[in-house]
């Protein structure tokens, strides 16, 4: 059977890391696409030359023509401009909306059967716009945010408790950014919910609140340190986890920016929710009952996403 084809739209920091990870995990052959001439070709060649030492079989190709993504099984989109220090994800809106238009049209024409994972920020609005421009089924277009946000939460929690990150689970909802909603009662260490760990004296509510805030600010903390760009190792790893779930029909339960219609009382909006990813794409949105405080935080997050979508419609009349 032919290897799956993975198209990476955007060959910058995240795109290059995605290509390297996809190759090392032998998820398929990789096409790196970018408008910058030479960059995708150079990265593809460099990664291909790591193959003999690493021992993977994958064809790596760089491209500046959408025709080269033809028939892709998975497209991961990072094309656009990343945040600079002091910029919010929302500042990126106008610039990256134009990019989503060209990417959406390219995917529509050349890879209409792909599972599409969007990483470009501001995430919840960009994945919505990409779906609109591409016209693909909603269950085949998804945004990567929750896997990364929960990975950050798990990392900070593992440091606080002095336990393996593997034994920490985390549950986050809502938009990607300042309004994200980490749900502590569904986040656990070895199955023990965080509020119980507070009662057991493993940590304090104040420390937990600080960890939640650090998780919300997780991207900005890295932007502040790097100064010339935003995070790329963990974002790429998170998207590869989602791509693998689709390609191998793993039925993974992963938090993603998915199209929600009906669940959570929403009438058609991309927002972070727990999902099941398998060969059908987003096969299920897991609808949980929120308590009063959680619902208030979720509503605030949903309003922020709706505001961005409205702003997109104001910028590009074809989306209205
Ligand atoms: N089509 C294709 N590629 C494009 C386009 C376009 N219209 N416009 C820009 N690009 C390419 C750039 O040439 C660059 O190589 O997108 C790439 C983006 O790479 P980086 O600037 O290194 O950004 P990166 O760190 O990979 O982040 C990409 O992900 O997390 C988000 O906020 C982040 O939106 C940003 C995206």
Coordinates of C-alpha atoms and ligand atoms in Angstrom, one line a residue:
X1 CA 0.0 0.0 0.0
X2 CA 1.3 3.5 -0.9
X3 CA 2.4 5.6 2.0
X4 CA 0.0 8.3 3.1
X5 CA 0.8 11.8 1.8
X6 CA 1.2 14.7 4.3
X7 CA 1.1 18.2 3.0
X8 CA 2.5 20.9 5.3
X9 CA 1.3 24.4 4.2
X10 CA 3.9 26.8 5.6
X11 CA 7.5 25.7 5.9
X12 CA 8.6 28.0 8.7
X13 CA 9.5 27.0 12.3
X14 CA 6.5 24.8 13.0
X15 CA 6.3 23.5 9.4
X16 CA 9.9 22.3 9.5
X17 CA 9.4 20.7 12.9
X18 CA 6.3 19.0 11.6
X19 CA 8.2 17.6 8.6
X20 CA 10.9 16.3 10.8
X21 CA 8.5 14.6 13.3
X22 CA 6.4 13.1 10.5
X23 CA 9.5 11.6 8.9
X24 CA 10.9 10.2 12.2
X25 CA 7.5 8.7 13.0
X26 CA 7.2 7.4 9.4
X27 CA 3.7 8.8 9.1
X28 CA 4.0 9.1 5.3
X29 CA 5.7 11.0 2.5
X30 CA 5.9 14.8 3.2
X31 CA 5.4 17.8 0.9
X32 CA 6.5 21.1 2.5
X33 CA 4.8 24.0 0.7
X34 CA 5.6 27.7 1.1
X35 CA 5.4 30.9 -0.9
X36 CA 9.1 31.5 0.0
X37 CA 11.2 30.0 -2.7
X38 CA 14.0 27.7 -1.6
X39 CA 12.8 27.4 2.1
X40 CA 10.6 24.3 1.7
X41 CA 13.1 22.7 -0.7
X42 CA 16.0 23.4 1.6
X43 CA 14.2 22.0 4.7
X44 CA 13.0 19.0 2.8
X45 CA 16.5 18.2 1.6
X46 CA 18.0 18.7 5.0
X47 CA 15.4 16.5 6.7
X48 CA 15.8 13.8 4.0
X49 CA 19.5 13.7 4.8
X50 CA 18.8 12.9 8.4
X51 CA 17.1 9.7 7.1
X52 CA 20.1 7.4 6.9
X53 CA 21.1 8.1 10.5
X54 CA 17.6 8.0 11.9
X55 CA 16.6 5.1 9.6
X56 CA 13.3 6.3 8.3
X57 CA 11.7 5.7 4.9
X58 CA 9.8 8.8 3.8
X59 CA 10.1 11.0 0.6
X60 CA 10.6 14.6 1.5
X61 CA 9.7 17.3 -1.1
X62 CA 9.7 21.1 -1.1
X63 CA 7.2 23.0 -3.2
X64 CA 6.0 26.4 -4.2
X65 CA 3.1 25.2 -6.3
X66 CA -0.2 23.9 -4.8
X67 CA -0.3 21.2 -7.6
X68 CA 2.3 19.4 -5.5
X69 CA -0.1 18.8 -2.6
X70 CA -2.4 16.9 -4.9
X71 CA -4.2 14.0 -3.2
X72 CA -2.8 14.7 0.2
X73 CA -4.4 12.6 3.0
X74 CA -3.5 15.2 5.7
X75 CA -2.8 18.9 5.4
X76 CA -1.3 20.8 8.3
X77 CA -1.6 24.6 7.9
X78 CA 0.9 26.9 9.6
X79 CA 1.1 29.5 6.8
X80 CA 1.0 33.0 8.0
X81 CA 2.7 35.4 10.3
X82 CA 3.5 34.4 14.0
X83 CA 3.3 36.7 16.9
X84 CA 6.0 39.2 17.8
X85 CA 6.5 40.4 21.4
X86 CA 3.6 42.7 22.4
X87 CA 1.3 41.4 19.7
X88 CA -1.8 39.5 20.7
X89 CA -3.0 36.6 18.6
X90 CA -5.8 38.8 17.4
X91 CA -3.4 41.4 16.0
X92 CA -2.6 38.7 13.4
X93 CA -6.2 38.5 12.2
X94 CA -6.2 40.7 9.1
X95 CA -2.9 39.4 7.8
X96 CA -3.6 35.7 8.4
X97 CA -7.2 35.8 7.1
X98 CA -5.8 36.6 3.6
X99 CA -3.4 33.7 3.9
X100 CA -6.3 31.4 4.9
X101 CA -8.1 32.4 1.7
X102 CA -5.3 31.3 -0.6
X103 CA -4.6 28.2 1.4
X104 CA -8.3 27.2 1.5
X105 CA -8.6 27.6 -2.2
X106 CA -5.4 25.6 -2.8
X107 CA -6.7 22.7 -0.6
X108 CA -10.1 22.9 -2.2
X109 CA -8.6 22.5 -5.7
X110 CA -5.9 19.9 -5.0
X111 CA -6.6 18.0 -1.7
X112 CA -10.3 18.1 -1.1
X113 CA -10.3 14.7 0.6
X114 CA -7.7 15.6 3.2
X115 CA -8.0 15.9 7.0
X116 CA -7.0 19.5 7.6
X117 CA -5.4 20.6 10.8
X118 CA -5.0 24.4 11.2
X119 CA -2.4 25.9 13.5
X120 CA -2.3 29.5 12.3
X121 CA -3.4 32.1 14.8
X122 CA -5.8 33.5 16.0
X123 CA -6.7 29.8 15.9
X124 CA -10.4 29.5 16.4
X125 CA -11.2 32.2 13.8
X126 CA -8.6 31.0 11.3
X127 CA -9.8 27.4 11.4
X128 CA -13.4 28.7 10.8
X129 CA -12.2 30.9 7.9
X130 CA -10.1 28.0 6.4
X131 CA -13.2 25.7 6.5
X132 CA -15.3 28.4 4.8
X133 CA -12.7 29.1 2.1
X134 CA -12.0 25.4 1.4
X135 CA -15.6 24.2 1.5
X136 CA -14.5 20.9 3.0
X137 CA -16.8 19.0 5.4
X138 CA -16.7 20.4 8.9
X139 CA -15.5 17.1 10.4
X140 CA -12.5 17.2 8.2
X141 CA -11.2 20.6 9.2
X142 CA -10.0 21.1 12.8
X143 CA -7.8 23.4 14.8
X144 CA -4.9 22.5 17.0
X145 CA -5.0 24.2 20.3
X146 CA -6.3 22.0 23.1
X147 CA -3.7 19.3 22.8
X148 CA -1.0 22.0 23.2
X149 CA -2.8 23.9 26.0
X150 CA -3.4 20.6 27.9
X151 CA 0.2 19.6 27.3
X152 CA 1.4 22.9 28.8
X153 CA -1.0 22.4 31.8
X154 CA 0.2 18.8 32.2
X155 CA 3.9 19.9 32.1
X156 CA 3.3 22.6 34.8
X157 CA 1.3 20.2 37.0
X158 CA 4.0 17.5 36.7
X159 CA 6.6 20.0 38.0
X160 CA 4.3 21.0 40.9
X161 CA 3.7 17.4 42.0
X162 CA 7.0 15.9 41.1
X163 CA 5.4 13.1 39.1
X164 CA 5.7 11.9 35.5
X165 CA 4.0 14.0 32.8
X166 CA 2.6 10.8 31.5
X167 CA 0.5 10.3 34.7
X168 CA -1.0 13.7 34.6
X169 CA -4.1 14.3 32.5
X170 CA -5.6 17.7 31.8
X171 CA -8.9 18.9 30.4
X172 CA -9.2 22.3 28.6
X173 CA -12.1 23.9 26.9
X174 CA -12.9 27.1 25.0
X175 CA -10.9 29.3 22.7
X176 CA -7.1 29.2 22.3
X177 CA -5.7 32.2 24.3
X178 CA -6.4 34.3 27.3
X179 CA -10.0 32.9 27.7
X180 CA -9.2 29.2 27.6
X181 CA -11.0 27.2 30.3
X182 CA -8.9 24.6 32.1
X183 CA -11.2 22.3 34.0
X184 CA -9.5 21.3 37.2
X185 CA -12.1 18.8 38.3
X186 CA -11.5 16.7 35.1
X187 CA -7.7 17.0 35.3
X188 CA -6.0 14.3 37.3
X189 CA -2.8 12.7 38.6
X190 CA -3.1 9.0 38.2
X191 CA -6.9 9.4 38.1
X192 CA -7.1 11.6 41.2
X193 CA -8.8 14.9 40.3
X194 CA -6.9 18.2 41.1
X195 CA -9.5 19.4 43.7
X196 CA -8.9 16.2 45.7
X197 CA -5.2 16.7 45.5
X198 CA -5.7 20.2 47.0
X199 CA -7.7 18.5 49.9
X200 CA -4.9 15.9 50.2
X201 CA -2.4 18.8 50.7
X202 CA -0.4 18.0 47.6
X203 CA -0.8 21.6 46.5
X204 CA -2.9 24.7 47.4
X205 CA -5.7 26.4 45.5
X206 CA -3.5 29.5 45.1
X207 CA -0.7 27.5 43.4
X208 CA -3.3 25.7 41.2
X209 CA -4.8 29.1 40.2
X210 CA -1.3 30.3 39.3
X211 CA -0.7 27.2 37.2
X212 CA -4.0 27.8 35.4
X213 CA -2.9 31.3 34.6
X214 CA 0.5 30.3 33.4
X215 CA -1.2 27.8 31.1
X216 CA -3.4 30.5 29.7
X217 CA -0.3 32.7 29.1
X218 CA 1.8 29.7 27.9
X219 CA 2.3 31.0 24.4
X220 CA 3.1 34.5 25.4
X221 CA 5.7 33.3 27.9
X222 CA 7.6 31.7 25.1
X223 CA 7.1 34.6 22.7
X224 CA 8.6 36.8 25.4
X225 CA 11.6 34.6 25.8
X226 CA 12.3 33.9 22.1
X227 CA 11.7 37.5 21.0
X228 CA 11.8 36.7 17.3
X229 CA 9.0 34.2 17.0
X230 CA 6.6 31.9 18.8
X231 CA 6.7 28.4 20.1
X232 CA 7.2 25.6 17.6
X233 CA 8.4 22.3 19.1
X234 CA 5.3 21.6 21.2
X235 CA 2.8 23.0 18.7
X236 CA 4.2 20.7 16.0
X237 CA 4.2 17.7 18.3
X238 CA 0.6 18.3 19.2
X239 CA -0.5 18.5 15.6
X240 CA 1.4 15.4 14.8
X241 CA -0.5 13.6 17.6
X242 CA -3.8 14.6 15.9
X243 CA -2.6 13.6 12.4
X244 CA -1.5 10.2 13.7
X245 CA -4.9 9.7 15.3
X246 CA -6.5 10.3 11.9
X247 CA -4.1 8.3 9.8
X248 CA -4.2 5.3 12.1
X249 CA -7.9 5.5 13.0
X250 CA -6.8 5.6 16.7
X251 CA -10.1 7.0 18.0
X252 CA -8.0 9.3 20.3
X253 CA -9.9 11.5 22.8
X254 CA -8.2 14.8 22.2
X255 CA -9.3 18.4 22.8
X256 CA -9.4 20.3 19.5
X257 CA -10.9 23.4 18.0
X258 CA -13.8 21.6 16.4
X259 CA -17.0 22.7 14.7
X260 CA -19.7 22.5 17.4
X261 CA -23.4 22.6 16.4
X262 CA -25.9 21.5 19.0
X263 CA -23.4 20.5 21.7
X264 CA -22.7 23.0 24.5
X265 CA -25.7 25.0 23.3
X266 CA -23.8 26.3 20.3
X267 CA -25.2 26.9 16.9
X268 CA -22.2 26.3 14.6
X269 CA -18.9 27.7 15.9
X270 CA -15.3 26.5 16.0
X271 CA -14.2 26.3 19.7
X272 CA -12.1 24.0 21.9
X273 CA -14.0 20.9 23.0
X274 CA -13.1 17.3 23.7
X275 CA -13.4 15.2 20.5
X276 CA -12.7 11.7 19.2
X277 CA -10.4 11.6 16.2
X278 CA -10.4 8.6 13.9
X279 CA -10.5 7.8 10.2
X280 CA -13.7 9.9 9.9
X281 CA -11.9 13.0 11.1
X282 CA -13.7 14.5 14.1
X283 CA -16.0 11.5 14.8
X284 CA -17.6 12.9 17.9
X285 CA -17.8 16.0 20.0
X286 CA -18.0 15.1 23.7
X287 CA -20.6 17.2 25.3
X288 CA -20.2 17.5 29.1
X289 CA -22.3 19.4 31.6
X290 CA -20.6 22.5 33.0
X291 CA -21.1 23.9 36.5
X292 CA -22.1 27.6 36.9
X293 CA -18.5 28.9 37.1
X294 CA -17.3 26.8 34.2
X295 CA -20.2 27.8 32.1
X296 CA -19.5 31.5 32.8
X297 CA -15.8 31.0 31.7
X298 CA -16.9 29.0 28.7
X299 CA -19.5 31.7 27.6
X300 CA -16.8 34.4 27.9
X301 CA -14.5 32.3 25.7
X302 CA -17.2 31.7 23.2
X303 CA -18.0 35.4 23.0
X304 CA -14.3 36.1 22.3
X305 CA -14.3 33.6 19.4
X306 CA -17.6 35.0 18.1
X307 CA -16.1 38.5 18.2
X308 CA -13.1 37.3 16.0
X309 CA -15.4 35.6 13.5
X310 CA -17.5 38.8 13.2
X311 CA -14.3 40.7 12.6
X312 CA -13.3 38.3 9.9
X313 CA -16.7 38.8 8.2
X314 CA -16.1 42.6 8.4
X315 CA -12.7 42.2 6.7
X316 CA -13.7 39.8 3.9
X317 CA -17.2 40.3 2.6
X318 CA -17.3 36.9 1.0
X319 CA -17.5 35.3 4.5
X320 CA -20.5 37.3 5.6
Ligands
LIG1 N1 1.1 30.7 1.7 C1 2.0 29.8 2.2 N2 2.9 30.1 3.1 C2 2.9 31.3 3.6 C3 2.0 32.3 3.2 C4 1.1 31.9 2.2 N3 0.2 32.8 1.8 N4 2.3 33.4 3.9 C5 3.3 33.1 4.8 N5 3.7 31.9 4.6 C6 4.8 31.1 5.2 C7 6.0 32.0 5.5 O1 6.8 32.1 4.3 C8 6.7 31.2 6.6 O2 7.7 30.3 6.1 O3 4.4 30.7 6.5 C9 5.6 30.4 7.2 C10 5.3 30.7 8.7 O4 6.4 30.3 9.4 P1 7.0 31.1 10.6 O5 7.0 32.5 10.3 O6 8.3 30.4 11.0 O7 5.9 30.9 11.7 P2 5.7 29.6 12.7 O8 6.4 29.8 14.0 O9 5.9 28.3 11.9 O10 4.1 29.8 13.1 C11 3.1 29.7 12.1 O11 1.4 29.1 13.7 O12 1.3 29.2 16.0 C12 1.0 29.8 14.8 O13 0.9 32.1 15.5 C13 1.6 31.1 14.7 O14 0.2 31.9 12.9 C14 1.5 31.4 13.3 C15 1.7 30.0 12.7

